[in-house]
mmCIF file of C-alpha atoms in Angstrom:
data_model
loop_
_atom_site.group_PDB
_atom_site.id
_atom_site.type_symbol
_atom_site.label_atom_id
_atom_site.label_comp_id
_atom_site.label_asym_id
_atom_site.label_seq_id
_atom_site.Cartn_x
_atom_site.Cartn_y
_atom_site.Cartn_z
ATOM 1 C CA MET F 1009 -2.954 -1.009 -30.424
ATOM 2 C CA LYS F 1010 -5.843 1.472 -30.304
ATOM 3 C CA ASN F 1011 -6.589 0.292 -26.811
ATOM 4 C CA LEU F 1012 -3.568 -0.197 -25.134
ATOM 5 C CA VAL F 1013 -4.080 -3.102 -22.463
ATOM 6 C CA LEU F 1014 -1.588 -4.285 -20.009
ATOM 7 C CA LEU F 1015 -1.559 -7.506 -17.900
ATOM 8 C CA ILE F 1016 0.835 -7.341 -15.064
ATOM 9 C CA GLY F 1017 2.004 -9.699 -12.063
ATOM 10 C CA ASN F 1018 3.853 -9.201 -9.113
ATOM 11 C CA ASP F 1019 7.343 -9.432 -10.112
ATOM 12 C CA ILE F 1020 7.566 -5.653 -10.814
ATOM 13 C CA ASN F 1021 6.863 -5.066 -6.648
ATOM 14 C CA ASN F 1022 10.219 -6.842 -6.338
ATOM 15 C CA ILE F 1023 12.091 -3.819 -7.211
ATOM 16 C CA SER F 1024 10.512 -2.317 -4.325
ATOM 17 C CA ARG F 1025 12.313 -3.007 -0.651
ATOM 18 C CA GLY F 1026 10.503 -5.240 1.466
ATOM 19 C CA GLN F 1027 9.045 -8.222 2.156
ATOM 20 C CA SER F 1028 9.679 -11.304 -0.183
ATOM 21 C CA TRP F 1029 7.103 -13.443 -1.269
ATOM 22 C CA LYS F 1030 8.819 -16.042 0.939
ATOM 23 C CA ASP F 1031 8.558 -13.783 3.897
ATOM 24 C CA LEU F 1032 4.756 -13.490 3.334
ATOM 25 C CA LEU F 1033 4.590 -17.021 3.498
ATOM 26 C CA GLN F 1034 6.474 -17.458 6.694
ATOM 27 C CA ASP F 1035 4.062 -14.501 8.183
ATOM 28 C CA ILE F 1036 1.240 -16.473 6.990
ATOM 29 C CA ILE F 1037 2.214 -19.742 8.815
ATOM 30 C CA THR F 1038 2.861 -17.724 12.020
ATOM 31 C CA PHE F 1039 0.113 -15.989 12.089
ATOM 32 C CA CYS F 1040 -2.349 -19.327 11.979
ATOM 33 C CA HIS F 1041 0.395 -20.778 14.619
ATOM 34 C CA ALA F 1042 0.800 -23.833 11.936
ATOM 35 C CA GLY F 1043 4.918 -23.667 12.047
ATOM 36 C CA ASP F 1044 5.095 -27.341 13.796
ATOM 37 C CA CYS F 1045 2.485 -28.493 11.259
ATOM 38 C CA VAL F 1046 3.300 -27.167 7.848
ATOM 39 C CA GLU F 1047 6.691 -27.409 6.023
ATOM 40 C CA LEU F 1048 7.254 -25.041 3.207
ATOM 41 C CA ASP F 1049 8.619 -27.184 0.044
ATOM 42 C CA ASP F 1050 8.794 -25.337 -3.490
ATOM 43 C CA LYS F 1051 6.960 -28.782 -4.881
ATOM 44 C CA LYS F 1052 3.930 -28.089 -3.478
ATOM 45 C CA PRO F 1053 1.294 -25.779 -5.438
ATOM 46 C CA PHE F 1054 0.633 -22.659 -3.627
ATOM 47 C CA PRO F 1055 -3.083 -22.996 -3.871
ATOM 48 C CA LEU F 1056 -2.927 -25.888 -1.894
ATOM 49 C CA LEU F 1057 -0.063 -24.877 0.293
ATOM 50 C CA TYR F 1058 -2.824 -22.189 1.511
ATOM 51 C CA GLU F 1059 -5.335 -24.708 1.939
ATOM 52 C CA GLU F 1060 -2.642 -26.598 4.035
ATOM 53 C CA ILE F 1061 -2.382 -23.323 6.262
ATOM 54 C CA PHE F 1062 -5.473 -22.852 6.385
ATOM 55 C CA LEU F 1063 -7.055 -25.964 7.025
ATOM 56 C CA THR F 1064 -4.292 -27.098 9.996
ATOM 57 C CA ALA F 1065 -4.920 -23.708 11.643
ATOM 58 C CA SER F 1066 -8.852 -23.924 11.530
ATOM 59 C CA LYS F 1067 -8.724 -27.495 12.769
ATOM 60 C CA ASN F 1068 -6.259 -26.686 15.615
ATOM 61 C CA HIS F 1069 -7.103 -22.987 16.201
ATOM 62 C CA ARG F 1070 -10.570 -22.486 14.851
ATOM 63 C CA ILE F 1071 -9.100 -19.508 13.014
ATOM 64 C CA ARG F 1072 -11.600 -17.801 10.577
ATOM 65 C CA GLU F 1073 -10.475 -17.350 6.635
ATOM 66 C CA LYS F 1074 -11.821 -13.653 7.094
ATOM 67 C CA ASP F 1075 -9.207 -13.095 9.590
ATOM 68 C CA LEU F 1076 -6.372 -14.445 7.818
ATOM 69 C CA LYS F 1077 -7.298 -12.932 4.589
ATOM 70 C CA SER F 1078 -7.311 -9.449 6.404
ATOM 71 C CA PHE F 1079 -4.067 -10.014 7.763
ATOM 72 C CA ILE F 1080 -2.790 -10.842 4.331
ATOM 73 C CA ALA F 1081 -4.579 -7.396 2.764
ATOM 74 C CA ILE F 1082 -2.882 -5.485 5.734
ATOM 75 C CA LYS F 1083 0.474 -7.181 4.377
ATOM 76 C CA ALA F 1084 -0.197 -6.580 0.829
ATOM 77 C CA ALA F 1085 -1.207 -2.526 1.400
ATOM 78 C CA GLU F 1086 2.271 -2.293 3.002
ATOM 79 C CA ILE F 1087 4.409 -2.656 -0.578
ATOM 80 C CA LYS F 1088 6.090 0.417 -1.737
ATOM 81 C CA ALA F 1089 5.691 1.846 -4.995
ATOM 82 C CA ASN F 1090 8.894 2.198 -6.994
ATOM 83 C CA PRO F 1091 9.769 4.336 -10.333
ATOM 84 C CA LEU F 1092 8.260 1.273 -12.557
ATOM 85 C CA HIS F 1093 4.788 2.220 -11.087
ATOM 86 C CA SER F 1094 4.503 5.507 -12.280
ATOM 87 C CA ALA F 1095 6.699 4.828 -15.569
ATOM 88 C CA ILE F 1096 3.350 2.138 -16.884
ATOM 89 C CA ARG F 1097 1.190 4.981 -15.918
ATOM 90 C CA GLU F 1098 2.729 7.195 -18.217
ATOM 91 C CA LEU F 1099 2.186 4.667 -20.611
ATOM 92 C CA LYS F 1100 -1.607 6.077 -20.454
ATOM 93 C CA PRO F 1101 -3.216 2.615 -21.308
ATOM 94 C CA ALA F 1102 -6.616 2.107 -21.550
ATOM 95 C CA HIS F 1103 -7.036 -0.752 -19.271
ATOM 96 C CA ILE F 1104 -4.328 -2.527 -16.621
ATOM 97 C CA LEU F 1105 -5.009 -6.093 -15.576
ATOM 98 C CA THR F 1106 -3.149 -7.296 -12.639
ATOM 99 C CA THR F 1107 -3.095 -9.709 -10.377
ATOM 100 C CA ASN F 1108 -1.612 -7.346 -7.582
ATOM 101 C CA TYR F 1109 -3.867 -7.233 -4.129
ATOM 102 C CA GLU F 1110 -2.459 -3.681 -3.482
ATOM 103 C CA PHE F 1111 -3.021 -0.528 -5.415
ATOM 104 C CA THR F 1112 0.608 0.483 -6.011
ATOM 105 C CA LEU F 1113 -0.441 0.630 -9.875
ATOM 106 C CA GLU F 1114 -3.033 3.037 -9.543
ATOM 107 C CA GLY F 1115 -0.465 5.657 -7.414
ATOM 108 C CA GLN F 1116 -3.668 5.833 -4.719
ATOM 109 C CA ILE F 1117 -6.388 4.082 -3.205
ATOM 110 C CA PRO F 1118 -9.094 4.569 -5.732
ATOM 111 C CA LEU F 1119 -12.196 6.280 -4.014
ATOM 112 C CA GLU F 1120 -14.841 4.523 -6.286
ATOM 113 C CA ASN F 1121 -14.993 1.117 -7.355
ATOM 114 C CA THR F 1122 -16.941 1.406 -11.029
ATOM 115 C CA SER F 1123 -17.757 -2.453 -11.505
ATOM 116 C CA ILE F 1124 -21.222 -2.939 -12.582
ATOM 117 C CA ILE F 1125 -21.876 -5.164 -9.492
ATOM 118 C CA LYS F 1126 -19.926 -5.182 -6.416
ATOM 119 C CA GLU F 1127 -18.288 -8.362 -5.816
ATOM 120 C CA LYS F 1128 -17.500 -9.793 -2.333
ATOM 121 C CA PHE F 1129 -15.614 -12.895 -3.293
ATOM 122 C CA TYR F 1130 -14.746 -13.073 -7.035
ATOM 123 C CA SER F 1131 -13.155 -10.768 -9.343
ATOM 124 C CA ILE F 1132 -15.347 -11.137 -12.926
ATOM 125 C CA PHE F 1133 -16.018 -7.204 -13.130
ATOM 126 C CA ARG F 1134 -13.525 -5.885 -10.069
ATOM 127 C CA ARG F 1135 -12.457 -2.745 -11.945
ATOM 128 C CA TYR F 1136 -11.379 1.193 -10.402
ATOM 129 C CA GLU F 1137 -11.219 4.142 -11.927
ATOM 130 C CA VAL F 1138 -7.700 6.201 -11.684
ATOM 131 C CA ASP F 1139 -6.854 9.062 -14.327
ATOM 132 C CA ASP F 1140 -8.976 7.716 -17.223
ATOM 133 C CA ILE F 1141 -7.266 4.419 -16.964
ATOM 134 C CA GLN F 1142 -9.610 1.137 -16.112
ATOM 135 C CA TYR F 1143 -7.471 -0.996 -13.236
ATOM 136 C CA TRP F 1144 -8.834 -4.650 -13.158
ATOM 137 C CA HIS F 1145 -7.665 -6.545 -10.066
ATOM 138 C CA ILE F 1146 -8.232 -10.027 -11.228
ATOM 139 C CA HIS F 1147 -7.390 -12.119 -8.259
ATOM 140 C CA GLY F 1148 -9.047 -9.398 -5.782
ATOM 141 C CA ASP F 1149 -8.121 -6.651 -4.139
ATOM 142 C CA CYS F 1150 -6.812 -5.592 -0.455
ATOM 143 C CA LEU F 1151 -9.723 -3.268 0.128
ATOM 144 C CA ASN F 1152 -12.133 -6.592 0.033
ATOM 145 C CA PRO F 1153 -9.808 -8.967 2.106
ATOM 146 C CA MET F 1154 -12.568 -11.871 1.253
ATOM 147 C CA SER F 1155 -11.721 -11.360 -2.754
ATOM 148 C CA ILE F 1156 -7.853 -12.167 -2.587
ATOM 149 C CA ASN F 1157 -7.894 -15.574 -4.694
ATOM 150 C CA LEU F 1158 -5.171 -17.627 -2.899
ATOM 151 C CA GLY F 1159 -6.593 -21.035 -2.396
ATOM 152 C CA PHE F 1160 -7.608 -23.722 -4.506
ATOM 153 C CA GLU F 1161 -11.410 -23.625 -3.513
ATOM 154 C CA HIS F 1162 -11.316 -19.994 -4.730
ATOM 155 C CA TYR F 1163 -9.359 -20.677 -7.953
ATOM 156 C CA GLY F 1164 -11.936 -23.105 -8.763
ATOM 157 C CA GLY F 1165 -14.961 -20.814 -8.184
ATOM 158 C CA GLN F 1166 -13.402 -18.086 -10.353
ATOM 159 C CA LEU F 1167 -12.812 -20.403 -12.832
ATOM 160 C CA GLN F 1168 -16.428 -21.501 -12.663
ATOM 161 C CA LEU F 1169 -17.859 -18.059 -12.888
ATOM 162 C CA MET F 1170 -15.204 -17.223 -15.923
ATOM 163 C CA ARG F 1171 -16.346 -20.143 -17.791
ATOM 164 C CA ASN F 1172 -20.050 -19.624 -17.478
ATOM 165 C CA TYR F 1173 -19.306 -15.841 -18.345
ATOM 166 C CA VAL F 1174 -17.598 -16.880 -21.623
ATOM 167 C CA VAL F 1175 -19.641 -19.938 -22.609
ATOM 168 C CA SER F 1176 -22.823 -20.467 -21.019
ATOM 169 C CA GLY F 1177 -24.009 -17.080 -19.768
ATOM 170 C CA THR F 1178 -24.344 -15.602 -16.699
ATOM 171 C CA VAL F 1179 -26.992 -16.184 -13.552
ATOM 172 C CA TYR F 1180 -26.653 -12.790 -11.758
ATOM 173 C CA SER F 1181 -29.594 -10.770 -10.368
ATOM 174 C CA SER F 1182 -28.475 -7.589 -11.315
ATOM 175 C CA LYS F 1183 -29.845 -6.288 -14.552
ATOM 176 C CA GLU F 1184 -26.569 -4.392 -15.444
ATOM 177 C CA VAL F 1185 -24.914 -7.616 -16.048
ATOM 178 C CA PRO F 1186 -25.527 -9.316 -19.637
ATOM 179 C CA LYS F 1187 -27.088 -12.829 -19.851
ATOM 180 C CA PRO F 1188 -25.917 -13.703 -23.064
ATOM 181 C CA SER F 1189 -22.384 -15.187 -23.248
ATOM 182 C CA LEU F 1190 -19.536 -13.436 -24.130
ATOM 183 C CA LEU F 1191 -19.412 -15.328 -27.346
ATOM 184 C CA ARG F 1192 -23.086 -14.951 -28.111
ATOM 185 C CA ARG F 1193 -22.649 -11.412 -27.652
ATOM 186 C CA ILE F 1194 -19.591 -10.923 -29.826
ATOM 187 C CA HIS F 1195 -21.513 -12.431 -32.378
ATOM 188 C CA ALA F 1196 -24.065 -9.822 -31.833
ATOM 189 C CA ARG F 1197 -21.375 -7.445 -31.710
ATOM 190 C CA GLU F 1198 -22.473 -6.402 -28.404
ATOM 191 C CA VAL F 1199 -19.219 -6.261 -26.334
ATOM 192 C CA TYR F 1200 -19.136 -3.676 -23.742
ATOM 193 C CA PHE F 1201 -16.223 -4.269 -21.748
ATOM 194 C CA HIS F 1202 -18.280 -5.129 -18.583
ATOM 195 C CA SER F 1203 -15.298 -7.564 -17.691
ATOM 196 C CA TRP F 1204 -11.912 -7.772 -18.302
ATOM 197 C CA ILE F 1205 -12.286 -11.129 -19.996
ATOM 198 C CA ASP F 1206 -13.828 -9.477 -22.723
ATOM 199 C CA LEU F 1207 -10.294 -7.707 -23.655
ATOM 200 C CA PHE F 1208 -8.735 -11.505 -23.892
ATOM 201 C CA PHE F 1209 -10.929 -11.740 -27.185
ATOM 202 C CA THR F 1210 -10.962 -8.062 -28.311
ATOM 203 C CA ASP F 1211 -7.321 -6.131 -27.935
ATOM 204 C CA ASP F 1212 -3.817 -6.766 -28.047
ATOM 205 C CA ILE F 1213 -2.711 -7.722 -24.033
ATOM 206 C CA HIS F 1214 0.967 -7.412 -23.112
ATOM 207 C CA ILE F 1215 1.717 -9.478 -20.110
ATOM 208 C CA PHE F 1216 4.822 -8.952 -18.061
ATOM 209 C CA GLY F 1217 5.978 -9.314 -14.426
ATOM 210 C CA LEU F 1218 3.866 -12.439 -14.098
ATOM 211 C CA SER F 1219 5.205 -15.925 -14.111
ATOM 212 C CA LEU F 1220 2.274 -17.626 -15.405
ATOM 213 C CA ASP F 1221 2.899 -20.788 -13.355
ATOM 214 C CA PHE F 1222 0.339 -23.432 -14.039
ATOM 215 C CA VAL F 1223 -1.401 -22.614 -10.650
ATOM 216 C CA GLU F 1224 -2.583 -19.647 -12.597
ATOM 217 C CA THR F 1225 -5.549 -22.307 -13.981
ATOM 218 C CA ASP F 1226 -7.945 -19.382 -14.536
ATOM 219 C CA LEU F 1227 -5.945 -17.310 -16.824
ATOM 220 C CA TRP F 1228 -4.396 -20.918 -18.222
ATOM 221 C CA TRP F 1229 -8.229 -22.018 -19.146
ATOM 222 C CA LEU F 1230 -8.820 -18.583 -20.780
ATOM 223 C CA LEU F 1231 -5.627 -18.535 -22.953
ATOM 224 C CA THR F 1232 -6.853 -22.509 -23.988
ATOM 225 C CA TYR F 1233 -10.363 -21.661 -24.941
ATOM 226 C CA ARG F 1234 -9.535 -18.384 -26.707
ATOM 227 C CA ALA F 1235 -6.877 -20.225 -28.589
ATOM 228 C CA ARG F 1236 -9.341 -23.121 -29.372
ATOM 229 C CA GLN F 1237 -11.745 -20.670 -30.768
ATOM 230 C CA LYS F 1238 -9.117 -19.238 -33.044
ATOM 231 C CA PHE F 1239 -8.073 -22.397 -34.508
ATOM 232 C CA HIS F 1240 -10.673 -25.156 -33.511
ATOM 233 C CA HIS F 1241 -14.143 -24.056 -33.286
ATOM 234 C CA LYS F 1242 -13.595 -21.279 -35.101
ATOM 235 C CA ASN F 1243 -17.147 -19.679 -33.535
ATOM 236 C CA VAL F 1244 -16.525 -16.115 -33.117
ATOM 237 C CA PRO F 1245 -13.340 -14.160 -34.596
ATOM 238 C CA VAL F 1246 -10.552 -13.824 -32.246
ATOM 239 C CA PRO F 1247 -8.276 -10.759 -33.914
ATOM 240 C CA ASN F 1248 -5.726 -9.315 -31.014
ATOM 241 C CA HIS F 1249 -2.800 -10.527 -29.934
ATOM 242 C CA ILE F 1250 -1.148 -11.266 -26.804
ATOM 243 C CA PHE F 1251 2.476 -10.928 -25.913
ATOM 244 C CA TYR F 1252 4.283 -12.593 -23.109
ATOM 245 C CA TYR F 1253 7.497 -10.818 -22.055
ATOM 246 C CA ILE F 1254 10.149 -13.016 -20.239
ATOM 247 C CA PRO F 1255 13.791 -11.993 -19.121
ATOM 248 C CA GLU F 1256 16.320 -13.959 -22.188
ATOM 249 C CA GLU F 1257 18.269 -15.422 -19.469
ATOM 250 C CA TYR F 1258 15.298 -17.489 -18.635
ATOM 251 C CA VAL F 1259 14.132 -18.530 -21.892
ATOM 252 C CA ALA F 1260 16.023 -22.069 -21.865
ATOM 253 C CA ALA F 1261 14.814 -23.080 -18.654
ATOM 254 C CA SER F 1262 11.139 -21.967 -19.156
ATOM 255 C CA LYS F 1263 10.901 -23.629 -22.849
ATOM 256 C CA PHE F 1264 8.522 -25.915 -21.400
ATOM 257 C CA LYS F 1265 6.020 -23.063 -20.627
ATOM 258 C CA LEU F 1266 6.792 -20.825 -23.388
ATOM 259 C CA ASP F 1267 6.151 -23.701 -25.995
ATOM 260 C CA LEU F 1268 2.604 -24.043 -24.122
ATOM 261 C CA LEU F 1269 2.077 -20.416 -24.590
ATOM 262 C CA THR F 1270 3.237 -20.615 -28.083
ATOM 263 C CA ALA F 1271 0.514 -23.283 -28.871
ATOM 264 C CA ASN F 1272 -1.976 -20.893 -27.083
ATOM 265 C CA ASP F 1273 -1.362 -18.192 -29.670
ATOM 266 C CA VAL F 1274 0.694 -16.023 -27.315
ATOM 267 C CA THR F 1275 3.561 -14.087 -29.114
ATOM 268 C CA ILE F 1276 6.712 -14.513 -26.770
ATOM 269 C CA VAL F 1277 9.292 -11.763 -26.166
ATOM 270 C CA SER F 1278 12.281 -11.809 -24.870
ATOM 271 C CA LEU F 1279 14.471 -9.308 -23.528
ATOM 272 C CA PRO F 1280 17.749 -8.943 -21.642
ATOM 273 C CA GLY F 1281 17.033 -9.462 -18.006
ATOM 274 C CA LYS F 1282 20.040 -9.452 -15.646
ATOM 275 C CA ASP F 1283 19.270 -6.093 -14.519
ATOM 276 C CA LYS F 1284 15.600 -6.290 -13.093
ATOM 277 C CA LEU F 1285 14.786 -2.739 -13.394
ATOM 278 C CA GLY F 1286 16.451 -2.207 -16.502
ATOM 279 C CA TYR F 1287 14.678 -4.757 -18.087
ATOM 280 C CA TYR F 1288 11.236 -4.027 -17.002
ATOM 281 C CA GLU F 1289 12.080 -0.129 -18.325
ATOM 282 C CA SER F 1290 13.015 -1.547 -21.740
ATOM 283 C CA ILE F 1291 9.522 -3.092 -21.920
ATOM 284 C CA ILE F 1292 7.900 -0.450 -21.123
ATOM 285 C CA LYS F 1293 9.951 1.591 -23.692
ATOM 286 C CA GLN F 1294 9.484 -1.258 -26.082
ATOM 287 C CA ILE F 1295 5.133 -0.878 -25.682
ATOM 288 C CA GLY F 1296 5.757 2.669 -25.668
ATOM 289 C CA LYS F 1297 7.276 2.703 -28.784
ATOM 290 C CA ALA F 1298 5.237 0.465 -30.604
ATOM 291 C CA ARG F 1299 2.290 2.271 -29.402
ATOM 292 C CA GLN F 1300 3.951 5.482 -31.229
ATOM 293 C CA THR F 1301 4.431 3.490 -34.703
ATOM 294 C CA VAL F 1302 0.950 2.561 -34.613
ATOM 295 C CA HIS F 1303 -0.851 6.028 -33.689
ATOM 296 C CA HIS F 1304 1.535 7.489 -36.259
ATOM 297 C CA SER F 1305 0.518 5.301 -39.002
ATOM 298 C CA SER F 1306 -3.153 5.323 -38.278
ATOM 299 C CA THR F 1307 -3.156 9.221 -38.274
ATOM 300 C CA ARG F 1308 -1.583 9.200 -41.676
#
């Protein structure tokens, strides 16, 4: 665990007081004047629900997506930090990947975007650096509202660019972006961590606070492609490990998802989760202990 890499989702924000996800959905519907037309239903995958809300509003009120995403960015920026955010920073990871849009993990609004290119919509290279930690907002950030990945169309575009980056190579005009695919560069030992995607093939990753619902098509594709490379194609070495943390109380009900993760070479780690704050503190403690053990053994 030379480079500690974390992938963190929105559930760590639920420790903070404030707006719930359902509250945000209702606010979006209200903002779009779609309350009479759109019904919230758990059976609707969120990226398609977002399209329903936006398209309904677009047809009836000519709302611009730019205005809707700016509203969502403002709401996301209102999320307050809690003790978990600082505890995560104290682990001193080399990289933090997050699906969150706000900057509570950084503890401050970053002064500089350190991506090799400035992306307006998608987030293949979206990176900020604060106190020697690289933060990758893989679904966009609230400083760039149009980058916020919510709808089915946005997920499709993100996945298209991800697959190009990994499999066929890129077509960006910038000379800073490598043109050969990630697979070719791994063969040539020329991986320089231009993108958060690189880390899925090189470094151990600890995933927590992220439900990994099947609507996260970009992440499920990446996990599947990585596993196929390791067990089927065997075109490139895949030496790293990926760990997914889940409360013990959710294991039985989540068996279908955990089976799929296991098939995709993800190690499941379950810990007592009745106390949400205590659950995440135990994850942070466990990762910290494992890192110290590896560090001590490597310096003997």
